[in-house]
Coordinates of C-alpha atoms and ligand atoms in Angstrom, one line a residue:
X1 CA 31.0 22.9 -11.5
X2 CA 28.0 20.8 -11.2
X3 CA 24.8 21.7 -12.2
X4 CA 23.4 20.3 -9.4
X5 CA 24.0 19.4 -5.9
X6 CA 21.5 16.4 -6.5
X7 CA 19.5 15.0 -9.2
X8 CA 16.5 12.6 -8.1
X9 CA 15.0 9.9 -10.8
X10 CA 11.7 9.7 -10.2
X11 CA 9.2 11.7 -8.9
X12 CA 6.9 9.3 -6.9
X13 CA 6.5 9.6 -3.0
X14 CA 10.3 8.4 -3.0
X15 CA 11.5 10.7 -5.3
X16 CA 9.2 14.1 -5.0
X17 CA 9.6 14.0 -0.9
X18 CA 13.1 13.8 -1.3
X19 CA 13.4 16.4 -4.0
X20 CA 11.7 19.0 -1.3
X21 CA 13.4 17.7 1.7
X22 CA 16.7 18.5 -0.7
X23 CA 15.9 22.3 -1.8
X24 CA 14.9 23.2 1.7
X25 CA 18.1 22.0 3.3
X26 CA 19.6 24.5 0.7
X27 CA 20.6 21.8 -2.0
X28 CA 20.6 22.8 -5.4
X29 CA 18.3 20.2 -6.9
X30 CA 16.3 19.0 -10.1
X31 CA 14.1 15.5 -10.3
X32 CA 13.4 14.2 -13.7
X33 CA 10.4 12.2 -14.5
X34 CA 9.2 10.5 -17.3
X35 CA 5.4 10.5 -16.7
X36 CA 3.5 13.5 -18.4
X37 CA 2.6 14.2 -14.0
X38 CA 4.5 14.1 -11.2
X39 CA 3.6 12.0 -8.1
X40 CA 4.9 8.3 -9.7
X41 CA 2.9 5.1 -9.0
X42 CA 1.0 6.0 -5.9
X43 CA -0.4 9.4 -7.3
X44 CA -1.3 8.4 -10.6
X45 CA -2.1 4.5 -11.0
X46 CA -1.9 3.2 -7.0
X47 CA -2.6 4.7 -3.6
X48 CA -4.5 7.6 -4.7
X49 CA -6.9 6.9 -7.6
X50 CA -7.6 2.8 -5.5
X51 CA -8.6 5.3 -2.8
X52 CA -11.2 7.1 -4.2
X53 CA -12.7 4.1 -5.7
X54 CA -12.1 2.7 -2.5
X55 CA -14.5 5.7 -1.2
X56 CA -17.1 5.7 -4.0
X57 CA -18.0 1.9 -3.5
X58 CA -17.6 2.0 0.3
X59 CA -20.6 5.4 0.3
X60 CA -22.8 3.2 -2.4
X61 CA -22.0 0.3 -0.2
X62 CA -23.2 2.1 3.2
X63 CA -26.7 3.7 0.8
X64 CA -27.4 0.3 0.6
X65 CA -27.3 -1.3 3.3
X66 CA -27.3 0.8 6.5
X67 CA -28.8 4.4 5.1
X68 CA -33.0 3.0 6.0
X69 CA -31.5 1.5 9.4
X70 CA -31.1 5.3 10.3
X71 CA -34.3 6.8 9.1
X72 CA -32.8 7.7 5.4
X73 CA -35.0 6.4 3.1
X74 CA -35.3 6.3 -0.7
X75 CA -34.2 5.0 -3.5
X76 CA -30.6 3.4 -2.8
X77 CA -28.3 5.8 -5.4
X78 CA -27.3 4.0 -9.1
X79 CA -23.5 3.9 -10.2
X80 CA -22.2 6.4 -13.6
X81 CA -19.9 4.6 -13.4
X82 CA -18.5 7.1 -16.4
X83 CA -18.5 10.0 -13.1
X84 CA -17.4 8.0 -10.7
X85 CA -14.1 7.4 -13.1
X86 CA -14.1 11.2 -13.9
X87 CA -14.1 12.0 -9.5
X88 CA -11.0 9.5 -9.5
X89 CA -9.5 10.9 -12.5
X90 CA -9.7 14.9 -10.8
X91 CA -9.0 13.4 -7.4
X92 CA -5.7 12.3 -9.3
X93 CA -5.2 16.0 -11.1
X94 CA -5.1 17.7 -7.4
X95 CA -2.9 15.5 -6.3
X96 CA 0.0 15.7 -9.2
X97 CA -0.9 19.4 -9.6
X98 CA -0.2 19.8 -5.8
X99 CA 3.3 18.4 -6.3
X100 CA 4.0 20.7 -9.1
X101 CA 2.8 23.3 -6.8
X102 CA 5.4 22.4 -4.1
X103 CA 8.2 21.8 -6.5
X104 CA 7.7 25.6 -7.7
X105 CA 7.4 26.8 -4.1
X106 CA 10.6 24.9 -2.9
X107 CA 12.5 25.4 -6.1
X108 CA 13.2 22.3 -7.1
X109 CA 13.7 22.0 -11.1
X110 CA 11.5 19.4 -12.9
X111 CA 13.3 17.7 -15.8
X112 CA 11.0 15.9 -18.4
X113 CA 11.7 13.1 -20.0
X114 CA 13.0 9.3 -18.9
X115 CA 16.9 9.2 -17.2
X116 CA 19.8 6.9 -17.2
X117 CA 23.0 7.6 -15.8
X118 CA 26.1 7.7 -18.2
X119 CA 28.4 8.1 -15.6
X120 CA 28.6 8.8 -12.0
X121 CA 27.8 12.5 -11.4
X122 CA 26.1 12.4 -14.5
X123 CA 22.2 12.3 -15.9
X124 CA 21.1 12.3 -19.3
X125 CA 17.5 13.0 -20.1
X126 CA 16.9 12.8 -24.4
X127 CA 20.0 14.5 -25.2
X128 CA 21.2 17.0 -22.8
X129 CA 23.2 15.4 -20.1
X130 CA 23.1 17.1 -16.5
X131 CA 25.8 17.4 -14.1
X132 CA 25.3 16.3 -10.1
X133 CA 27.2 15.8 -7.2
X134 CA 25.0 13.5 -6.1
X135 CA 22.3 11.0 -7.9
X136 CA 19.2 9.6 -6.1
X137 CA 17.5 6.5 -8.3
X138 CA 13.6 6.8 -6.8
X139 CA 12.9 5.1 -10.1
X140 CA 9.8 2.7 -8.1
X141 CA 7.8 -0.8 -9.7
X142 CA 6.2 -2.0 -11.8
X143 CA 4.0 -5.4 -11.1
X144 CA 5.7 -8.2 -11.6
X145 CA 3.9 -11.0 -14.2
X146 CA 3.1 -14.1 -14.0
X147 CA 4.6 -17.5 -16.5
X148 CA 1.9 -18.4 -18.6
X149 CA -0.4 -14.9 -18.6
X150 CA -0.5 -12.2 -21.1
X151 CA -1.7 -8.7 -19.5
X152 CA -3.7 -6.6 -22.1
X153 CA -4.7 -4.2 -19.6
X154 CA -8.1 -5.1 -21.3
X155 CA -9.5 -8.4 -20.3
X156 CA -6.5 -9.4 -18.2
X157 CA -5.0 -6.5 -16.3
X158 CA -2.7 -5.1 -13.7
X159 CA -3.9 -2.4 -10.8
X160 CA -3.7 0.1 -13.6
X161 CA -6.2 -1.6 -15.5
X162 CA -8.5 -2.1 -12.8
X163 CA -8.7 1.4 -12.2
X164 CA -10.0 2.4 -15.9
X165 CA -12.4 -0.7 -16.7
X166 CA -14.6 0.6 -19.3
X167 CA -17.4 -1.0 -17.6
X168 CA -17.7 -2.8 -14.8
X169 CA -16.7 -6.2 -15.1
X170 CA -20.0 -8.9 -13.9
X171 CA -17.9 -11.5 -13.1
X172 CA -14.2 -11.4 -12.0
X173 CA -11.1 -12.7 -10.9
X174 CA -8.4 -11.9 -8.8
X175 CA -5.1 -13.8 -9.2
X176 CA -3.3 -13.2 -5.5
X177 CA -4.6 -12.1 -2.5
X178 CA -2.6 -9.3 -1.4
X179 CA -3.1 -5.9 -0.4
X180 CA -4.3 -4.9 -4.3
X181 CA -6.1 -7.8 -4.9
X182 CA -8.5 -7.1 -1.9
X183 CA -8.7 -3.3 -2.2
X184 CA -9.8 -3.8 -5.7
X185 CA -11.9 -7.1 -5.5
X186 CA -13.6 -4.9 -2.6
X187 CA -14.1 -2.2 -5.0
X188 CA -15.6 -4.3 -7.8
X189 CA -17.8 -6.8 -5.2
X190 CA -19.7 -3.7 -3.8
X191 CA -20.3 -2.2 -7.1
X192 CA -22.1 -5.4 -8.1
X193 CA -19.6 -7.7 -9.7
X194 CA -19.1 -11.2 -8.8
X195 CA -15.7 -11.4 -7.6
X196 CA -13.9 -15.0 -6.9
X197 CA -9.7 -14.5 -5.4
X198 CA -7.6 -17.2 -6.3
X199 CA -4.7 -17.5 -4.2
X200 CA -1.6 -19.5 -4.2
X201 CA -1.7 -20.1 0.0
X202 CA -4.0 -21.0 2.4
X203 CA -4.3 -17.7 4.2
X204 CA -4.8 -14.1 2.8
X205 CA -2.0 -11.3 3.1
X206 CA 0.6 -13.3 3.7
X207 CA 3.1 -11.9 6.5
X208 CA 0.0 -10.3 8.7
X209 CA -1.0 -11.4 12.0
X210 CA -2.9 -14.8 11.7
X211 CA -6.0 -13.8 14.1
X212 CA -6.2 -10.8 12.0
X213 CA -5.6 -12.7 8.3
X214 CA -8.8 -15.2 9.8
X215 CA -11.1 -12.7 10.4
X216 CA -10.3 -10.5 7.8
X217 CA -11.4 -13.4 5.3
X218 CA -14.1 -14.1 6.6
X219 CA -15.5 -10.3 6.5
X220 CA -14.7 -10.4 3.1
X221 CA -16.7 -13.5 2.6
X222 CA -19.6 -11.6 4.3
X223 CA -19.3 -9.0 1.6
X224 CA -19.4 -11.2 -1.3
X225 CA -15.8 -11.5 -2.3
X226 CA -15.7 -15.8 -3.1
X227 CA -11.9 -17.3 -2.1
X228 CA -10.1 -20.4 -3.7
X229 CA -7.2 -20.8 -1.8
X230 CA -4.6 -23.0 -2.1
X231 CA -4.7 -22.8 -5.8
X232 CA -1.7 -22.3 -8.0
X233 CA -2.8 -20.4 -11.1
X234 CA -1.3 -22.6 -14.4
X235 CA -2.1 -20.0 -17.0
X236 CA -5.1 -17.7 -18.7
X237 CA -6.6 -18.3 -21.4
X238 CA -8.2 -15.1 -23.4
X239 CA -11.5 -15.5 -25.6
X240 CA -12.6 -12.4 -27.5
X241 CA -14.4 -10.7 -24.6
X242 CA -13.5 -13.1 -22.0
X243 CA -11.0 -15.1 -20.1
X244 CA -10.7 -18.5 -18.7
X245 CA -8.4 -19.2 -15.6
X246 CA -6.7 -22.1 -14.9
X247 CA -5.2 -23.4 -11.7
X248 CA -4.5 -26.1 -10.2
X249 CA -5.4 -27.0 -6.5
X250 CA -2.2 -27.7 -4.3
X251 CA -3.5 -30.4 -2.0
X252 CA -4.4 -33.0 -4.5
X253 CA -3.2 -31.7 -7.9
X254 CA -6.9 -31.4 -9.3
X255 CA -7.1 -28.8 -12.1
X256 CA -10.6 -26.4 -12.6
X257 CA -11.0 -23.3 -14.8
X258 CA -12.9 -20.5 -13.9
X259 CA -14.3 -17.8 -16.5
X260 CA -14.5 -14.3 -16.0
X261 CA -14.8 -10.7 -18.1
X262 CA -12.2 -9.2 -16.1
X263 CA -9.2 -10.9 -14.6
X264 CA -7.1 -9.0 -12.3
X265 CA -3.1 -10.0 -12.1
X266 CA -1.9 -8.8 -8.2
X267 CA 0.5 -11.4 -7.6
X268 CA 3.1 -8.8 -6.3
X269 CA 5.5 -5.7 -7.9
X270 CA 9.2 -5.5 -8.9
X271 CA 11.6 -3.0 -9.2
X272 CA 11.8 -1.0 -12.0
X273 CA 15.2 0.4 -12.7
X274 CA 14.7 -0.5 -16.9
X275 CA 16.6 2.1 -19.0
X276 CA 18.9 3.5 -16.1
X277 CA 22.0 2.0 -17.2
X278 CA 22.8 0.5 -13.6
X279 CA 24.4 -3.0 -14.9
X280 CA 27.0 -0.8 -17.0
X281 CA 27.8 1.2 -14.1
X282 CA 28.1 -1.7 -12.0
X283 CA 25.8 -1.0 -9.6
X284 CA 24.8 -4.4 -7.3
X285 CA 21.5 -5.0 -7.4
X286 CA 20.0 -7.9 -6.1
X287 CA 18.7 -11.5 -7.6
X288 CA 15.5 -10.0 -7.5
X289 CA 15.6 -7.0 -8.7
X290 CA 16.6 -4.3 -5.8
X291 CA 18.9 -1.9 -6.2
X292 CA 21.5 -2.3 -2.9
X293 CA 21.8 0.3 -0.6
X294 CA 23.8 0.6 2.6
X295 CA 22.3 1.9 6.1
X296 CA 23.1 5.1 4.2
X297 CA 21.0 4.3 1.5
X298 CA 24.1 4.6 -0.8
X299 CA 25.0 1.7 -3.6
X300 CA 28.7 0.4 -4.1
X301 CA 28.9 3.8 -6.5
X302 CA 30.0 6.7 -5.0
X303 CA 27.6 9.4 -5.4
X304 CA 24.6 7.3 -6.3
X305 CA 21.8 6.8 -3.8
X306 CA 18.9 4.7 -3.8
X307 CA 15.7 4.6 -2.2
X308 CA 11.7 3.8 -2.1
X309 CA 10.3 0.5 -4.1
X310 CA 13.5 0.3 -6.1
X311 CA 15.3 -1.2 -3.1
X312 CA 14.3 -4.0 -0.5
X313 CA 11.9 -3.6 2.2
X314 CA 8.1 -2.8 2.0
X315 CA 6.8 -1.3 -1.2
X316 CA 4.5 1.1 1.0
X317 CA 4.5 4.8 -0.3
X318 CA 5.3 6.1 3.9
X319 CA 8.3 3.9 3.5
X320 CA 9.6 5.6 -0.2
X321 CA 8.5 8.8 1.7
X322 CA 11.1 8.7 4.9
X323 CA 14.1 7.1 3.1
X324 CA 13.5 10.1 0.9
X325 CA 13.4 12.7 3.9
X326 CA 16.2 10.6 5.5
X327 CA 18.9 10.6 2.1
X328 CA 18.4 14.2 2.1
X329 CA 19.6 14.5 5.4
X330 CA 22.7 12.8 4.6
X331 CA 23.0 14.9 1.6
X332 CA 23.0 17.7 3.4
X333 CA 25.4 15.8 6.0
X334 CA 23.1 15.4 8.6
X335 CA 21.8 12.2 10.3
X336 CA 19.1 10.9 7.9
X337 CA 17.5 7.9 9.8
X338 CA 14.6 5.7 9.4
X339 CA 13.3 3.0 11.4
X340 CA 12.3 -0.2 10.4
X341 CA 10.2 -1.8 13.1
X342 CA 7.6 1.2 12.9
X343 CA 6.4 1.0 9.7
X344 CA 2.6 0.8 9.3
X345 CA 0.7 -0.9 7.1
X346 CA -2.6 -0.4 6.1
X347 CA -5.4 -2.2 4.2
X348 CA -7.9 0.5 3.1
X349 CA -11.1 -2.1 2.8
X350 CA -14.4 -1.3 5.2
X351 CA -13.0 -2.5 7.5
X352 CA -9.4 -1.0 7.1
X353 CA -7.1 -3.2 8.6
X354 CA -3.7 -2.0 10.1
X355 CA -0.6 -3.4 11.5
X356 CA 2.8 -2.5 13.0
X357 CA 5.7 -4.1 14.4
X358 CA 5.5 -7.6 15.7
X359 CA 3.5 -10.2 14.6
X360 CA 2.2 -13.1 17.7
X361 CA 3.7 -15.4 14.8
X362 CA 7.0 -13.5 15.0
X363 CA 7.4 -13.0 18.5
X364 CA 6.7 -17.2 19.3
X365 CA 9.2 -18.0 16.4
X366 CA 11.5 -15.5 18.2
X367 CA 10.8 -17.7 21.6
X368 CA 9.5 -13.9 23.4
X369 CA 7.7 -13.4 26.5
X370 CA 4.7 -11.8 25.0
X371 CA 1.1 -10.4 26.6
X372 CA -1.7 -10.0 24.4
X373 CA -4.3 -7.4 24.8
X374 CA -7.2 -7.4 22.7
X375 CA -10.7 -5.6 23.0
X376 CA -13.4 -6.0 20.4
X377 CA -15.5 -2.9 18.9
X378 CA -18.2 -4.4 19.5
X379 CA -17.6 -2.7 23.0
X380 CA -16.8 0.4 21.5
X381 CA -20.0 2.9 21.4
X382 CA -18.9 5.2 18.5
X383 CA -18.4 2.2 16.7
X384 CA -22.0 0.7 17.0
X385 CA -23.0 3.7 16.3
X386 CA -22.0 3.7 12.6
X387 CA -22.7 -0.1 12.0
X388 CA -19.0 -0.9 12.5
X389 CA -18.8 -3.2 15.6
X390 CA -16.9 -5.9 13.7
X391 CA -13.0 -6.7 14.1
X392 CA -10.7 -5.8 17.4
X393 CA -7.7 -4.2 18.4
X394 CA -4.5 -6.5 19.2
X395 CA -1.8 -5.1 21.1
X396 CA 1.5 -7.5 21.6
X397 CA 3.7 -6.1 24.8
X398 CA 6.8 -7.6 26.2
X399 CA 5.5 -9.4 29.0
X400 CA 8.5 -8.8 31.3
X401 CA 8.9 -4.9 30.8
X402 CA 5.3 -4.3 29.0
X403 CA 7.2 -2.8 26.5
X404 CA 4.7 -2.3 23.2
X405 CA 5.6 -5.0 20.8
X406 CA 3.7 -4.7 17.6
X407 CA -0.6 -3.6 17.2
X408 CA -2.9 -5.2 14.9
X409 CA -6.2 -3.8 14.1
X410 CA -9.6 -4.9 11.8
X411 CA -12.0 -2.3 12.8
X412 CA -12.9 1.3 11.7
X413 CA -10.5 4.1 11.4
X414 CA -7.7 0.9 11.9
X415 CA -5.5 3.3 9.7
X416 CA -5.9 6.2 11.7
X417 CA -5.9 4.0 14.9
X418 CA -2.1 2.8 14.5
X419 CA -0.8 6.1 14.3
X420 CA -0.9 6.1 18.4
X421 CA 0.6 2.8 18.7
X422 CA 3.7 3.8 16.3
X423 CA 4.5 7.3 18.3
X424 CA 4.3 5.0 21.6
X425 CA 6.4 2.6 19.6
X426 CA 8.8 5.2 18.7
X427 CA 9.0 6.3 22.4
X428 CA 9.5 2.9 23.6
X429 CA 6.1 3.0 25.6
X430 CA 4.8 0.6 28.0
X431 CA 1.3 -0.6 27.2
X432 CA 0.5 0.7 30.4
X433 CA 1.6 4.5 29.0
X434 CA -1.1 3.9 26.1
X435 CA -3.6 2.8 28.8
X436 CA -3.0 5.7 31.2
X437 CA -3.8 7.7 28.2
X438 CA -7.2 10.1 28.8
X439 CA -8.7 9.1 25.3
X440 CA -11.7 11.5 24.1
X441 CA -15.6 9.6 24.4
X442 CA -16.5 8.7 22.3
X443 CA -14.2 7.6 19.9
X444 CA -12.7 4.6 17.4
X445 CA -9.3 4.8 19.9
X446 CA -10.9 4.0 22.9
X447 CA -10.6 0.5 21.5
X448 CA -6.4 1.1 21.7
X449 CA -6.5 2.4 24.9
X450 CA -8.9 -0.8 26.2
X451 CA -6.6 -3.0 24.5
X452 CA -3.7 -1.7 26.5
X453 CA -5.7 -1.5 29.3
X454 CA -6.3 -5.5 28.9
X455 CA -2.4 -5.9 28.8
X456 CA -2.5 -5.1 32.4
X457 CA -5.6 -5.3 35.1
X458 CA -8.2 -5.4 32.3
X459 CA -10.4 -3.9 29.9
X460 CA -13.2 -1.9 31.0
X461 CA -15.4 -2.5 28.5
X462 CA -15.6 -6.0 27.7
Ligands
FAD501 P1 7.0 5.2 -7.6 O1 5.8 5.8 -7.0 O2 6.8 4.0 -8.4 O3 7.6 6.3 -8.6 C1 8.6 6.1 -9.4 C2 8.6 7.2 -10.5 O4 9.8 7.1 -11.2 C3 7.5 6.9 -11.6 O5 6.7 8.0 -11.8 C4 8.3 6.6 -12.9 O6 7.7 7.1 -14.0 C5 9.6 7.3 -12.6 N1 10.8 6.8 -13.3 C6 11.2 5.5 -13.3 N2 12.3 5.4 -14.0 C7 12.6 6.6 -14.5 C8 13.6 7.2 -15.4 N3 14.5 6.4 -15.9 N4 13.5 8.5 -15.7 C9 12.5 9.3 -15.2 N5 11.6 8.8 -14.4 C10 11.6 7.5 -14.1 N6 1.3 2.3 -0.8 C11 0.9 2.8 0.3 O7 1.7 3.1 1.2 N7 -0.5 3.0 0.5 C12 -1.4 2.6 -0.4 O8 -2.6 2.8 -0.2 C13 -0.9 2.1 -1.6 N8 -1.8 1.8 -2.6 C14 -1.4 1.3 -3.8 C15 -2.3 0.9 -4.7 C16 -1.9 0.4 -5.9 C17 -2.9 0.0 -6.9 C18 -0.5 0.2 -6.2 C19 0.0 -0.3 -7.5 C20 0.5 0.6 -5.2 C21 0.0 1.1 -4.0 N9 0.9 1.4 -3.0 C22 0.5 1.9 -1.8 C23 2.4 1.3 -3.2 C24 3.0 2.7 -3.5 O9 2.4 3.2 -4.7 C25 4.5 2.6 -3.7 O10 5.1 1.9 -2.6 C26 5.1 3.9 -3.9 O11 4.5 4.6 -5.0 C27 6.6 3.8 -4.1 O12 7.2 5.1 -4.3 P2 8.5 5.3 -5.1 O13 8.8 6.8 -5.0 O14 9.5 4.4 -4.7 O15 8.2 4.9 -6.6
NAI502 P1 1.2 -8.8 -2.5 O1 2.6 -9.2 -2.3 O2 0.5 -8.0 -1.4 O3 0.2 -10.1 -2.7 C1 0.4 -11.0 -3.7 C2 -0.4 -12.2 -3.4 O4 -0.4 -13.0 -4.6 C3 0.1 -13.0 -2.3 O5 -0.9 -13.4 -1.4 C4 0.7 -14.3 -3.0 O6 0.7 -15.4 -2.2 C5 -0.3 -14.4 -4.2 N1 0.3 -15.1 -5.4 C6 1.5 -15.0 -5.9 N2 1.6 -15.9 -6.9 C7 0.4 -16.5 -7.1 C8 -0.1 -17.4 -8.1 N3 0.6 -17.9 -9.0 N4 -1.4 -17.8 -7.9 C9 -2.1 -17.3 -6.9 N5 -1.7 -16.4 -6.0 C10 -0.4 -16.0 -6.1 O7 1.1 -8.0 -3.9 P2 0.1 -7.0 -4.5 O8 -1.2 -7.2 -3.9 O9 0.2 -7.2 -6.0 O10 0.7 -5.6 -4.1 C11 2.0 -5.2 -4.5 C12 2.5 -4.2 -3.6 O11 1.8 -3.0 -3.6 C13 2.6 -4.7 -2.2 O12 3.9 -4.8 -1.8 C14 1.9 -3.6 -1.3 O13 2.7 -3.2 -0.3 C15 1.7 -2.4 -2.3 N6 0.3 -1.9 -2.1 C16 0.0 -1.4 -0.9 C17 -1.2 -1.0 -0.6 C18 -1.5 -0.4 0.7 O14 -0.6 -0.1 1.5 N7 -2.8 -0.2 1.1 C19 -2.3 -1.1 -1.6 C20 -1.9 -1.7 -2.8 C21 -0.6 -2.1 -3.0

């Protein structure tokens, strides 16, 4: 007999949500992990801790600059930056001791130590080997490095670096701007250093809505961050306390070096499946690493699943966190499902910036009959209120059916915002649903429902 009905590797947001979904559908189950805490990448080294900071910077930020506009004067407060490390760190210690917490309460067994898989049905963790019916690798990334650049998670790091700096950095620079490199340039620009983006395109966050990607840029400019764009990154150079960049610029080949105490590598994370054993197996996984999964999220061996970062698709923590509710389901020989074309994505910089579904880019390349809505919070009184009248709210709508095609959002509370556009999403609502709405004044979604509103007879407000 088994041991157990499933084994998870990993206990990220993949693994852990899985784990619980598991136990309470009555499965006997255990999840092993490797880290001294549970919670993987997001709750130790990624979503969590780059939140906080996120958080810290953005109240020192808002002391600054907007506290005497209100009548609160005083001395703007100074950064420990020694405290501010130590709220991050206990931020992180609630979080992984919450999971802990839940794995007690839902019984799910927690098996320490790093996995691989001898055999099908099989898990070994240092010597003991553990018998499953079923196997679910929820083994995450790791970020992936660049030719020519030696991380010391000192001088040059990764995001896991950049959230212990033992001081903050005054000058520097951030290979790649993506999602990490712009949370955490953010995070270093408003607590005083001078931060300069290199990136290999033209545009920023490749993939998101172009209106959005413009204006998003140039806030950032506002705030300090400097971008050289275009600019393929030939290799870094470490001095004892310092490093010089290279790159080269793509549209004439000219080559410049830039120094900086700190250089930040967020070009983009892999899979991490190192140590499981999955090429002996013969488990497919993909040229680039991703472990394949049918609709079922099962690989080519019978009785292992996969799921989260370690597979294709977005490396967003929500996105590890349904496929692990939804391979439960089928565990449990239900109808686990997820869907793909309502997945947010969220920036978490002041502004946040959020997106779902269709891009304007996607939807002319497709050759659809699209309406644009768009409304501005400048229009938006709660927003003026709090100093945040900057950025807009894009909704995309069939323009035959007025079907809801995709949202895109620069503006306050944008990650709290597209949480309305993905339930109309998931109902297949009109924009004209959204905009017959009653929406509570005064508030951040007011902006949504205008921009519905201006997919049809117009916005009041603008
Ligand atoms: P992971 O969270 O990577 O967890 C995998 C776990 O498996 C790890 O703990 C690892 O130790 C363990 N493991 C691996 N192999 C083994 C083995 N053989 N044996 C035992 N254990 C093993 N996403 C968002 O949605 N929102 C955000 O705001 C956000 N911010 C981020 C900020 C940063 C700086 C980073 C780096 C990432 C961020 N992400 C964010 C991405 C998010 O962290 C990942 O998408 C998410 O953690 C993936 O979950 P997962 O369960 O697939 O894997
Ligand atoms: P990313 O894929 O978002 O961005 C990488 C950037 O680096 C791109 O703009 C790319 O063009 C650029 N680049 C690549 N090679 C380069 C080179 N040689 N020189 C200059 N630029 C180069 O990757 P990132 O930011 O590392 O994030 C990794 C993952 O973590 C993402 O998939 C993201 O989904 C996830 N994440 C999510 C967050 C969120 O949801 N808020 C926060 C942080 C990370």
């Amino acid at each position: 007999m088994a041991d157990y009905d499933v084994i998870i590797i990993g206990s990220g947001p993949g693994g852990y949500v899985c784990a619980i979904r598991c136990a309470q559908l009555g499965l006997k189950t255990a999840c092993v992990e490797g880290r001294d805490t549970l919670g993987g990448t997001c709750l130790n080294v990624g979503c969590i801790p780059s939140k906080a900071l996120l958080h810290a910077s953005h109240s020192l930020h808002e002391a600054q600059h907007n506290f005497t506009k209100m009548g609160l004067m005083g001395k703007s407060p100074s950064v420990d930056w020694k405290q501010m490390l130590a709220y991050k760190d206990d931020v992180i210690g609630q979080n992984t001791k919450g999971i802990e917490f839940l794995f007690k309460k839902n019984k799910v067994d927690w098996i320490k130590g790093w996995a691989s898989i001898p055999a099908a049905g099989q898990v070994k963790v240092g010597d003991e080997v553990h018998n499953a019916k079923n196997i679910v690798v929820a083994s995450g990334s790791e970020p992936s490095s660049l030719p020519g650049i030696t991380v010391d998670e000192k001088i040059v790091v990764t995001s896991t670096g950049a959230l212990e700096l033992p001081k903050i950095p005054k000058k520097m620079v951030v290979i790649g701007a993506g999602v990490i490199g712009l949370e955490m340039g953010s995070v270093y620009a408003r607590l005083g250093s001078e931060v300069t983006v290199v990136e290999f395109l033209d545009h920023i966050t490749p993939g998101m809505d172009a209106e959005v990607s413009k204006v998003f840029q140039r806030t950032l400019k506002k705030q300090g961050l400097n971008f050289i764009m275009g600019a393929a990154v030939q290799g870094v150079e470490t001095l004892k306390t310092k490093a010089k960049v290279n790159y080269k610029l793509r549209k004439d080949d000219s080559e410049a070096t830039i120094d900086a105490d700190v250089v930040l590598v967020a070009t983009g994370r892999k899979p991490f499946t190192d140590g499981l054993g999955l090429e002996a197996l013969g488990v497919e996984i993909a040229p680039r690493g991703q472990i394949k999964t049918d609709a079922h999220w099962a690989t080519n061996v019978a009785g292992i699943y996969a799921i989260g970062d370690a597979i294709d698709g977005p490396m967003l923590a929500h996105k590890a966190e349904d496929e692990g509710m939804a391979v439960a389901e089928v565990l449990a020989g239900k109808a686990g499902h997820v869907n793909y074309n309502v997945i947010p994505g969220v920036i978490y910089t002041a502004p946040e910036v959020a997106t779902v579904g269709q891009t304007e880019e996607q939807l002319k390349e497709a050759g659809r009959a699209y309406k644009v809505g768009k409304f501005s919070f400048m229009g938006n009184g709660r927003a003026k209120a709090v100093f945040a009248g900057d950025g807009f709210v894009k909704l995309l709508a069939d323009k035959d059916t007025d079907r809801i095609l995709g949202a895109h959002i620069i503006g306050p509370g944008a990650g709290d915002l597209i949480h309305e556009v993905c339930v109309a999403m998931e109902f297949g609502a009109s924009a004209q649903d959204l905009a017959l709405t009653c929406h509570a004044h005064p508030t951040f979604s007011e902006a949504v429902r205008e921009a519905a509103l201006a997919c049809g007879d117009g916005a009041i407000h603008a």
